[in-house]
Coordinates of C-alpha atoms in Angstrom, one line a residue:
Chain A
X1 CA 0.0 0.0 0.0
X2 CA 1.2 3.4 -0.9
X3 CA 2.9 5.5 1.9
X4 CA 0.3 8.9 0.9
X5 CA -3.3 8.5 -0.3
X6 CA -4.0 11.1 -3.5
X7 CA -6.7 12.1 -1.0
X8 CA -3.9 14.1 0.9
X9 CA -2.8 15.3 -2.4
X10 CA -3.8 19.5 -1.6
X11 CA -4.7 20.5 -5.3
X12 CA -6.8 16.9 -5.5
X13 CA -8.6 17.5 -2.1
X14 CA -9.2 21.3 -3.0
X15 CA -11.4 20.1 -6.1
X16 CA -13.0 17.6 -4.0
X17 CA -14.0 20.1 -1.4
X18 CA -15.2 22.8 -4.5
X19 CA -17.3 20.4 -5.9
X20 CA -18.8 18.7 -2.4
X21 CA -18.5 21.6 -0.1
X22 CA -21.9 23.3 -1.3
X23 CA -24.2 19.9 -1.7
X24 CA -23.0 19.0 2.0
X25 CA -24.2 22.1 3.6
X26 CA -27.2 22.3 1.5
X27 CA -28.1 18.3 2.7
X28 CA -27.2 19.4 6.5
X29 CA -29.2 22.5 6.1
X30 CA -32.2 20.5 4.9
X31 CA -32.3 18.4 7.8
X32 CA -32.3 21.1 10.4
X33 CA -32.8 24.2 8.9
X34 CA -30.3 26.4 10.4
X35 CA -26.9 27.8 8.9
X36 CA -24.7 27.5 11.1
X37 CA -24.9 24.1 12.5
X38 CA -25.0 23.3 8.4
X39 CA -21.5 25.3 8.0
X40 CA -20.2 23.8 11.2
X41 CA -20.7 20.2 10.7
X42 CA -19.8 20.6 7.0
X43 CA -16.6 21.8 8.3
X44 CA -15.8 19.1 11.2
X45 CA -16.6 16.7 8.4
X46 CA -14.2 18.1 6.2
X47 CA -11.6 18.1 9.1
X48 CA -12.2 14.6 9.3
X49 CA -11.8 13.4 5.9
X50 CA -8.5 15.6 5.6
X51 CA -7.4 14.6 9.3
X52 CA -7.9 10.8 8.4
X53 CA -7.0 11.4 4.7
X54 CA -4.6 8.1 4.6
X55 CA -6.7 5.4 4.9
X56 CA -9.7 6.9 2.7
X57 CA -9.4 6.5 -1.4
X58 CA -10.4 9.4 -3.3
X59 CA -13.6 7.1 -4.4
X60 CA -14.4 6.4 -0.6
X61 CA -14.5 10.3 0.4
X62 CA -17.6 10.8 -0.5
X63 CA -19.6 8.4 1.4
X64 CA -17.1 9.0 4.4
X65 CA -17.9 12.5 4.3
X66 CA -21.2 12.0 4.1
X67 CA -21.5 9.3 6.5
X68 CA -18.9 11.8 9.2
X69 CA -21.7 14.5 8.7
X70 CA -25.0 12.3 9.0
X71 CA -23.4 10.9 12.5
X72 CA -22.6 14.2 14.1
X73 CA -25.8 15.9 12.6
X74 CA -27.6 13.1 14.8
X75 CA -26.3 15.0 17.4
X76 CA -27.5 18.5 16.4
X77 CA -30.6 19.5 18.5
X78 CA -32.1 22.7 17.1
X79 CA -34.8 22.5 14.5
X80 CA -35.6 25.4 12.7
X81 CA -37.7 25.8 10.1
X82 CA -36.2 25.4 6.5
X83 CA -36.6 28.6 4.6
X84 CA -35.7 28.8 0.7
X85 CA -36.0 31.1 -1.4
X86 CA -36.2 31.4 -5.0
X87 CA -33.7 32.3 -7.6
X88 CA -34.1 35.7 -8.3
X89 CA -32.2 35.8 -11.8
X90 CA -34.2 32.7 -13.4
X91 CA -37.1 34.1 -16.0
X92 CA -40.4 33.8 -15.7
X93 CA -42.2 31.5 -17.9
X94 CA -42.9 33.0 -21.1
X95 CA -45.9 35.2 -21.6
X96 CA -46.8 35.3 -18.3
X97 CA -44.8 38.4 -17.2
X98 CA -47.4 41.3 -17.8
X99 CA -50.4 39.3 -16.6
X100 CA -50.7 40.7 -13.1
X101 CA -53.6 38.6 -11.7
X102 CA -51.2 35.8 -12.7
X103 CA -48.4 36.9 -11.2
X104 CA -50.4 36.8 -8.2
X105 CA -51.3 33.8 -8.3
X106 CA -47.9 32.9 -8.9
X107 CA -46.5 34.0 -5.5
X108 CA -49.2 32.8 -3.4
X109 CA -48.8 29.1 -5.1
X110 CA -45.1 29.3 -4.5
X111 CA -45.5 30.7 -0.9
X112 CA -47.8 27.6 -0.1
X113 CA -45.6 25.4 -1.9
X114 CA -42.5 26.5 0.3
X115 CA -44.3 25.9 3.6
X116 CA -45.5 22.6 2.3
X117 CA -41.7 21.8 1.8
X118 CA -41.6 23.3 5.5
X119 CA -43.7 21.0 6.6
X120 CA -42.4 17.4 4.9
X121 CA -40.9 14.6 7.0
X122 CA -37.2 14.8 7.4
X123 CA -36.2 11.6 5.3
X124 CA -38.6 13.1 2.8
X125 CA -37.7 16.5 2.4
X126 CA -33.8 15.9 2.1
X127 CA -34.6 13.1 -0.7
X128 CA -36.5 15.6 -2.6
X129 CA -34.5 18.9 -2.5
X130 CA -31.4 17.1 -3.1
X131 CA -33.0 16.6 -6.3
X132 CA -34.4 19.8 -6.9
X133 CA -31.7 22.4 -5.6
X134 CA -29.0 20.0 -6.0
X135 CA -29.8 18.7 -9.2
X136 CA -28.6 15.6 -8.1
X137 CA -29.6 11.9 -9.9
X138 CA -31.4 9.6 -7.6
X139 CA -28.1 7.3 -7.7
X140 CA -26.0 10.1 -6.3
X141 CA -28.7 11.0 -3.4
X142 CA -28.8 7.4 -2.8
X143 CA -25.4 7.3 -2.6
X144 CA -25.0 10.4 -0.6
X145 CA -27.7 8.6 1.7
X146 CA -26.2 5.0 1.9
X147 CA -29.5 4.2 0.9
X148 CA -31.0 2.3 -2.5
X149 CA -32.3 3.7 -5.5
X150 CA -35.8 2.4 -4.6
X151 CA -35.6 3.6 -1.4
X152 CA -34.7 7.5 -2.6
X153 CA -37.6 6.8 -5.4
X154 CA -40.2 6.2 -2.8
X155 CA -39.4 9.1 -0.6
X156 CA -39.5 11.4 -4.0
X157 CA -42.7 9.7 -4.4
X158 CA -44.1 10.2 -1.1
X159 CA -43.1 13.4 -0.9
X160 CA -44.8 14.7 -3.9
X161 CA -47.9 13.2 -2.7
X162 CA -47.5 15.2 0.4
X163 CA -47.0 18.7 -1.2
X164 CA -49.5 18.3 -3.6
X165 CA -52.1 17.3 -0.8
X166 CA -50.4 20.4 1.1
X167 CA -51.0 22.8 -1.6
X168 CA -54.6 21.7 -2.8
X169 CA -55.6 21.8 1.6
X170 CA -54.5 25.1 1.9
X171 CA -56.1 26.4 -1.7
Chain B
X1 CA -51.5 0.6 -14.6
X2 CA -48.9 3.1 -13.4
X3 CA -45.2 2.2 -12.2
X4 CA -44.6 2.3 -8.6
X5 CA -43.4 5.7 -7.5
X6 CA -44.3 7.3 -10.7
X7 CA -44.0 10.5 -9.4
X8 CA -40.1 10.1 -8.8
X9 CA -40.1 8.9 -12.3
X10 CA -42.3 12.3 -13.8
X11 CA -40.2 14.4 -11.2
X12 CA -37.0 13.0 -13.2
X13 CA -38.7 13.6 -16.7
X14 CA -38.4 9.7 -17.5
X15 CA -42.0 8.8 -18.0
X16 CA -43.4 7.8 -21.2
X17 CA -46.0 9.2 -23.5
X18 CA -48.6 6.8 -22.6
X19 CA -47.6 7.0 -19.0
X20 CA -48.1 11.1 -18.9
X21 CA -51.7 10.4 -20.8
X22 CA -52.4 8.1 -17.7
X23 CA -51.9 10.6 -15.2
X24 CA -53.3 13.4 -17.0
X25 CA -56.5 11.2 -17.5
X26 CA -56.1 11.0 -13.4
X27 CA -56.3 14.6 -13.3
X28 CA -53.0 15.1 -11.2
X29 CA -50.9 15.9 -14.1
X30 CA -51.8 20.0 -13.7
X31 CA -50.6 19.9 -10.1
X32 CA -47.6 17.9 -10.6
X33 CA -46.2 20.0 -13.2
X34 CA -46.6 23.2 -11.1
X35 CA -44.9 21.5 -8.1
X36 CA -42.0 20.5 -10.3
X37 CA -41.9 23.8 -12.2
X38 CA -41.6 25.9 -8.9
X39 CA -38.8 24.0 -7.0
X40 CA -37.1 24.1 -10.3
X41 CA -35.4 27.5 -9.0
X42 CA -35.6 26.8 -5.6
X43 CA -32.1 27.5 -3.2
X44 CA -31.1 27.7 -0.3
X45 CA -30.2 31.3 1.8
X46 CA -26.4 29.8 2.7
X47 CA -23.9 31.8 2.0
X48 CA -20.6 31.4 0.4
X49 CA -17.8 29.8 2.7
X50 CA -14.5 30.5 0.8
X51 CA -12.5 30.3 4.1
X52 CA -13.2 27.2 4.5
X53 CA -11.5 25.2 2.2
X54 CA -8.6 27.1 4.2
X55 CA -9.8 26.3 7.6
X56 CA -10.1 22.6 7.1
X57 CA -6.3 22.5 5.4
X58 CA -4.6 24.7 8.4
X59 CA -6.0 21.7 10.5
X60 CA -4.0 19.6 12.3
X61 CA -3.2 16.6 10.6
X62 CA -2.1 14.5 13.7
X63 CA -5.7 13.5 14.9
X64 CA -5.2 12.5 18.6
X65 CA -6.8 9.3 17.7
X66 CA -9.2 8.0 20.6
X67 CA -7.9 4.3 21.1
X68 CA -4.3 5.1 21.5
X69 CA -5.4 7.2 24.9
X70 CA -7.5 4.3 25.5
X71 CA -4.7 2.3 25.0
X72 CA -2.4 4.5 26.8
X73 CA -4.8 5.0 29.9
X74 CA -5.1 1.0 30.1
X75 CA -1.2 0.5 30.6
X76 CA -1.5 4.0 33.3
X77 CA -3.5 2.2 35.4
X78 CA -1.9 -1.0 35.0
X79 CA 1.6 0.5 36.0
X80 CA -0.8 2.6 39.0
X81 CA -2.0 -0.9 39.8
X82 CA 2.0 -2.2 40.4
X83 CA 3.2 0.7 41.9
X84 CA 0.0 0.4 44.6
X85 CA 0.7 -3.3 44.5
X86 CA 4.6 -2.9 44.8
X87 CA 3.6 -0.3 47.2
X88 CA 1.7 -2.7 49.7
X89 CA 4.1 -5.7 49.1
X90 CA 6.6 -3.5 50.8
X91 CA 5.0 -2.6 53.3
X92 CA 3.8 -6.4 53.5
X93 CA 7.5 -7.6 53.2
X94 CA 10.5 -5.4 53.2
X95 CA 9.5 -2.4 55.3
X96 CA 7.7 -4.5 58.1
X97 CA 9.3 -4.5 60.9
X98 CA 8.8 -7.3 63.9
X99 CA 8.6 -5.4 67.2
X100 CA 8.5 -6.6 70.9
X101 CA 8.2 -4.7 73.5
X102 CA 8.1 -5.2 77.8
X103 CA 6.4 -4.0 80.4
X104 CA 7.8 -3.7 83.7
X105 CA 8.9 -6.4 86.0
X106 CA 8.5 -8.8 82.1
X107 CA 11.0 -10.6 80.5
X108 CA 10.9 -12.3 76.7
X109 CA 12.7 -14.7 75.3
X110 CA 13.2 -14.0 71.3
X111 CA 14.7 -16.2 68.9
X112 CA 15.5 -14.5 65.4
X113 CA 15.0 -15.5 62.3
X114 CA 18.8 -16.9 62.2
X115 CA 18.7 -18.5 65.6
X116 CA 20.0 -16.4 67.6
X117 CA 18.7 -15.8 70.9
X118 CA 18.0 -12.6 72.5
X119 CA 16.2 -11.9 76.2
X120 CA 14.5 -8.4 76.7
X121 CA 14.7 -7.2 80.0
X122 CA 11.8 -5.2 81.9
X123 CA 10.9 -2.2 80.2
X124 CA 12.4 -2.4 76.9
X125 CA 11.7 -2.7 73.2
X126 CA 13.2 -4.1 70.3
X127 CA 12.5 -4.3 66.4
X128 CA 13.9 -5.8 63.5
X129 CA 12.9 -6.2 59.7
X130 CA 12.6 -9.9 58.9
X131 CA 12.8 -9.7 55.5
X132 CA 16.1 -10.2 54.3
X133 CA 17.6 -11.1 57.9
X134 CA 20.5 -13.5 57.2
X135 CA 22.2 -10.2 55.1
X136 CA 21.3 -8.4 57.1
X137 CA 21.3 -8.7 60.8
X138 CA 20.7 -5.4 62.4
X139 CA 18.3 -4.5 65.1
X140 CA 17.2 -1.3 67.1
X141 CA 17.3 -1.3 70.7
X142 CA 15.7 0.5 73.3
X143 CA 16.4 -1.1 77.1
X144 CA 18.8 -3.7 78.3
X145 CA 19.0 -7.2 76.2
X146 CA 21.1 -10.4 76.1
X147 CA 21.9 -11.6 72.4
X148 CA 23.6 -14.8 71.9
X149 CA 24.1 -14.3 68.5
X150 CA 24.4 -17.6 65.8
X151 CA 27.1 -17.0 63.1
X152 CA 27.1 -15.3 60.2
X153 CA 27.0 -12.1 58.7
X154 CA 27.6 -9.0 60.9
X155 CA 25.0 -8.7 63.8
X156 CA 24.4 -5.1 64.8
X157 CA 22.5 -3.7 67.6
X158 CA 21.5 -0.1 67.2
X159 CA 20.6 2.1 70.3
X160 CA 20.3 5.7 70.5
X161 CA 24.0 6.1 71.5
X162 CA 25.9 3.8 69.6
X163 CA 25.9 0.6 67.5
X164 CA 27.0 -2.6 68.4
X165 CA 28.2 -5.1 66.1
X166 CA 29.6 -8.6 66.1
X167 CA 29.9 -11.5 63.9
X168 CA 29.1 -14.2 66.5
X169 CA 29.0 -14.0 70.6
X170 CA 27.4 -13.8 73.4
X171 CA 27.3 -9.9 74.6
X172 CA 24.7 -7.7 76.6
X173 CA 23.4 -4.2 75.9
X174 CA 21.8 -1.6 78.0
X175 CA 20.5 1.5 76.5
X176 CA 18.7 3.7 78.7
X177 CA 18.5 7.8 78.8
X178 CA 21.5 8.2 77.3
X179 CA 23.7 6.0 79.0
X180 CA 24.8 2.3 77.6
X181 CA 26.4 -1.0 78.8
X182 CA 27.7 -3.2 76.2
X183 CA 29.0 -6.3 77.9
X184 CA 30.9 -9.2 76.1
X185 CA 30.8 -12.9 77.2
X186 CA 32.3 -14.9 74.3
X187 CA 34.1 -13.7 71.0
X188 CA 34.5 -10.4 69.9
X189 CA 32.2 -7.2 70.5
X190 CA 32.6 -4.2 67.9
X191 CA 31.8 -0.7 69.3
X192 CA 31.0 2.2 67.0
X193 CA 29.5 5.5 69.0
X194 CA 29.8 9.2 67.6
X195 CA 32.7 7.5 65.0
X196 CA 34.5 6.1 67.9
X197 CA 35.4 2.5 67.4
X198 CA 36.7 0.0 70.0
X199 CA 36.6 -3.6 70.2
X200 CA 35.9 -5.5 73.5
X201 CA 36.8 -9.4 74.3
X202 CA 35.3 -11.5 76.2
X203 CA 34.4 -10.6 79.8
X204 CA 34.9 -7.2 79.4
X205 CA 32.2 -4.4 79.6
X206 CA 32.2 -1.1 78.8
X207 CA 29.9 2.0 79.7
X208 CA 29.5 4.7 77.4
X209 CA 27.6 8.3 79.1
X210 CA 27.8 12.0 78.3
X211 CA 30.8 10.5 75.2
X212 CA 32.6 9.5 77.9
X213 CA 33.1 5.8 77.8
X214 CA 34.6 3.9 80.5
X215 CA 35.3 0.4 80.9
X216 CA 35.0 -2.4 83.3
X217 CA 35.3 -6.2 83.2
X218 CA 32.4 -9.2 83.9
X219 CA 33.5 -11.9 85.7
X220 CA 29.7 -13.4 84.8
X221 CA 29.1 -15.9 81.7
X222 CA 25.6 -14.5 81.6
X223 CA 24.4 -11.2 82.6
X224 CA 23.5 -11.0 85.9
X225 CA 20.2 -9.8 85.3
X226 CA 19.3 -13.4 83.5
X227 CA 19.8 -14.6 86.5
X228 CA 17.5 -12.9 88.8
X229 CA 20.4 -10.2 89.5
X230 CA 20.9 -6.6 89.1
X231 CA 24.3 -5.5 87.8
X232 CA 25.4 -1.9 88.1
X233 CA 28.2 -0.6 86.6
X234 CA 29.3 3.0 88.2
X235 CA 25.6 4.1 88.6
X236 CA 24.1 7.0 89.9
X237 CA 20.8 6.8 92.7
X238 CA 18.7 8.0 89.8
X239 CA 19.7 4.8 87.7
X240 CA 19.5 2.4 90.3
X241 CA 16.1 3.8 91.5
X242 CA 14.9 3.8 88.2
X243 CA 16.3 -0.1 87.5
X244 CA 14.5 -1.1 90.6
X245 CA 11.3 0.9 89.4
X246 CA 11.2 -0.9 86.4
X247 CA 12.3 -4.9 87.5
X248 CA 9.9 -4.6 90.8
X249 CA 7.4 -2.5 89.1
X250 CA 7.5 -0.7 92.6
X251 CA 7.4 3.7 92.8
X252 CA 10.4 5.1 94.2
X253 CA 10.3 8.8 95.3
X254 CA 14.0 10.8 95.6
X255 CA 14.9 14.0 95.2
X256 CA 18.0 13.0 96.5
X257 CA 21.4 14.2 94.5
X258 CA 24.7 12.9 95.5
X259 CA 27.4 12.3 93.0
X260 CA 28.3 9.0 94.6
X261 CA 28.1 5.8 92.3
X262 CA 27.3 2.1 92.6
X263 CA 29.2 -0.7 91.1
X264 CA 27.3 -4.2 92.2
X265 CA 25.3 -6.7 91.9
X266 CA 21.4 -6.3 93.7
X267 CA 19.0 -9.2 93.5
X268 CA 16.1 -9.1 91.0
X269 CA 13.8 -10.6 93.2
X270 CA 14.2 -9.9 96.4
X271 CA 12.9 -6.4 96.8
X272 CA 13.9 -6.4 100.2
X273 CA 17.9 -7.0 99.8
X274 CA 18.0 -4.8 96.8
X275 CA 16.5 -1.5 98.8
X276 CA 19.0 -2.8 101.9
X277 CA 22.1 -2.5 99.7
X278 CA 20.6 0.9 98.6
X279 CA 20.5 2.2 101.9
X280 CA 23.8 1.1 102.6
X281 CA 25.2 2.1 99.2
X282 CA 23.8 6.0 99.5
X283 CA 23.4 6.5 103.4
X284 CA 20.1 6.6 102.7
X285 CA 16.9 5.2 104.7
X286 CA 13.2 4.2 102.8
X287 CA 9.6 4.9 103.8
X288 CA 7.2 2.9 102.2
X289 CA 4.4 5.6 102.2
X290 CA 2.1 3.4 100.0
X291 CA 2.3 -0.4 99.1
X292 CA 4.8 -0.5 96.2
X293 CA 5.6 3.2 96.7
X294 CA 8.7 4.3 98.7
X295 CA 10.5 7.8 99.4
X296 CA 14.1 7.7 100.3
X297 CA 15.8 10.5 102.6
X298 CA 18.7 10.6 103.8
X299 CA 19.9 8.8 106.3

């Protein structure tokens, strides 16, 4: 076995952390909702993957980190609510933009839809936002969640079921 | 019939035609597509971390890994087990000492580890480690005591004046306030007070007070005390008095001073006798003002 691991390779690490470092505190923030126990525990995880660097592949890192974060998010108390917010730079769909009654409509549908997101289970609302904010494939959330494919297709499932029953109860 | 979790399917744009039909025909197709269209732009408020990246690399690579402490904590206790152990078996073997003591008018018979014999006279107290005796034969001595010593290694006898040592004999030694007796009855004594070193042969004594030793001869095999006999070497009323006090466990008042000595033999159990040759010896007569209690005046 090689004396150094390419995982203690700075440059290699530094990419790894660019391209993880954002999805992580997004999944920690969608369990508990707040910021700063998201950054923190992103960061101890980190700190653990670099500290322990040696005996984790490249290909490994990302389920260790993962798996570092889930085990000390256990741990994490508070539960605030989970606000988003939407992208202020992405168009509107088109012809819709000068029709004021339906802007109006608009926001009121997406204000319902955000405290329907609110209100999802835990398991549930990670699954799904990891696909819609992260953009992520179900094999990479499943991944991500040491769970199966199936398993991250059901609670996609489920949890569209919820918000649309959310969003037609509070029409 | 629709796939199980169709909705994670539509959600990921991988239904078909005919399956989009279905769910249209359901009516949820309107709803769906909303739900999926608004969380399209959906993010979260974090902010950017670019210190981080930093942060994590500035850490310290050495993780003080938890089993070597636990590892490290298991031998600590293990060496604080041996030392407490170690500890105790000292005490148990190497630092215990063996320790007999008399009261007044009591004698003891003690044989030592090596067989060598040693009788405490009244009042008196002795101690020895046993561990390790054979190498090393020493012994502290308060009081008088006859050692008939078996050979071997050097025998010692420490008091609070001096030490006495021998190799293998039959000598007596009497310790009290300051003042000792060493008397030899067979072989060779060695003497060592304040540096001072003599050696005495066999049936002489010598008397060491105030760093003055003086010395004297025994005509005796055995102490007389061993045989129910009092032997003073140039002693003063005090000593005598005090000898008697202690072999008759009797009370003798005297505030009498007199720098006249005794050099004698009294009986050890005839209380009578004894205070008869005191009288004589110090012109001096006794009242016996309680039983067992007496005040001397002069004569």
């Amino acid at each position: 076995m090689p004396e150094t691991c390419e995982t203690c390779e700075p440059n290699l690490f530094a990419t790894f952390f660019k391209s993880h470092e954002r999805h992580l505190r997004n999944f920690l923030y969608y369990k508990f909702g707040s910021e700063e126990q998201a950054n923190d525990i992103a960061q101890e995880a980190f700190i653990k993957l670099w500290q322990n660097c040696e005996r984790i592949p490249i290909e490994k890192a990302k389920s260790y980190l993962y798996t570092v974060a889930f085990k000390k998010s256990l741990k994490a108390i508070a539960h605030e609510k989970v606000v988003l917010r939407y992208a202020k730079s992405k168009a509107m769909p088109i012809g819709t933009i000068e029709n004021p009654e339906f802007l109006m409509e608009e926001d009121q549908f997406k204000n319902k839809l955000l405290s329907a997101i609110e209100n999802l289970n835990e398991t549930q609302r990670v699954a799904f936002l990891m696909h819609r904010i992260d953009k992520l494939k179900y094999a990479e959330i499943a991944e991500k969640l040491g769970i199966s494919v199936k398993a991250v297709e059901k609670r996609i499932h489920q949890a569209m079921q919820s918000l649309k029953r959310q969003v037609e109860y509070l029409r | 019939m629709k796939r199980e979790h169709h909705l994670a399917h539509f959600l990921n744009g991988d239904l078909s035609e005919s399956e989009l039909a279905q769910m249209k025909q359901s009516g949820e197709l309107d709803i769906y597509q909303k739900i999926a269209l608004y969380t399209e732009d959906l993010e979260t408020p974090l902010s950017e971390r670019p210190e981080m990246l930093d942060a994590v690399l500035s850490a310290p690579k050495k993780q003080t890994r938890v089993i070597p402490i636990r590892q490290t904590m298991v031998w600590l206790s293990a060496a604080a087990c041996i030392a407490v152990l170690l500890g105790v078996g000292y005490w148990m073997t190497i630092a215990r000492t063996t320790q007999f003591r008399t009261g007044y008018a009591q004698f003891q018979n003690i044989t030592l580890p090596d067989g060598s014999r040693v009788t405490l006279n009244s009042d008196a107290s002795l101690n020895y480690k046993k561990f390790d005796w054979n190498d090393n034969r020493k012994l502290n001595l308060e009081g008088e005591a006859w050692f008939k010593v078996a050979k071997g290694k050097r025998f010692s006898v420490v008091t609070p004046t001096g030490t006495v040592s021998v190799l293998g004999t039959q000598f007596n030694v009497k310790s009290r306030e300051g003042k000792m007796e060493v008397s030899c009855f067979e072989g060779k004594v060695a003497l060592e007070f304040h540096g001072k070193r003599a050696i005495l042969t066999k049936g002489n004594s010598v008397v060491i007070e105030n760093g003055q030793w003086t010395e004297a001869s025994t005509a005796s095999a055995e102490p007389e005390w061993m045989h129910r006999q009092i032997a003073f070497k140039f002693a003063s009323i005090h000593e005598i008095t005090s000898e008697l006090q202690r072999v008759y466990n009797i009370r003798i008042d005297s505030k009498l001073r007199t720098s006249r000595t005794f050099t004698g033999v009294m009986p050890a159990d005839d209380l009578d006798t004894a205070l008869r040759i005191l009288e004589t010896a110090f012109d001096v007569k006794r009242w016996e003002t309680a039983k067992g209690r007496y005040t001397l005046k002069r004569h």
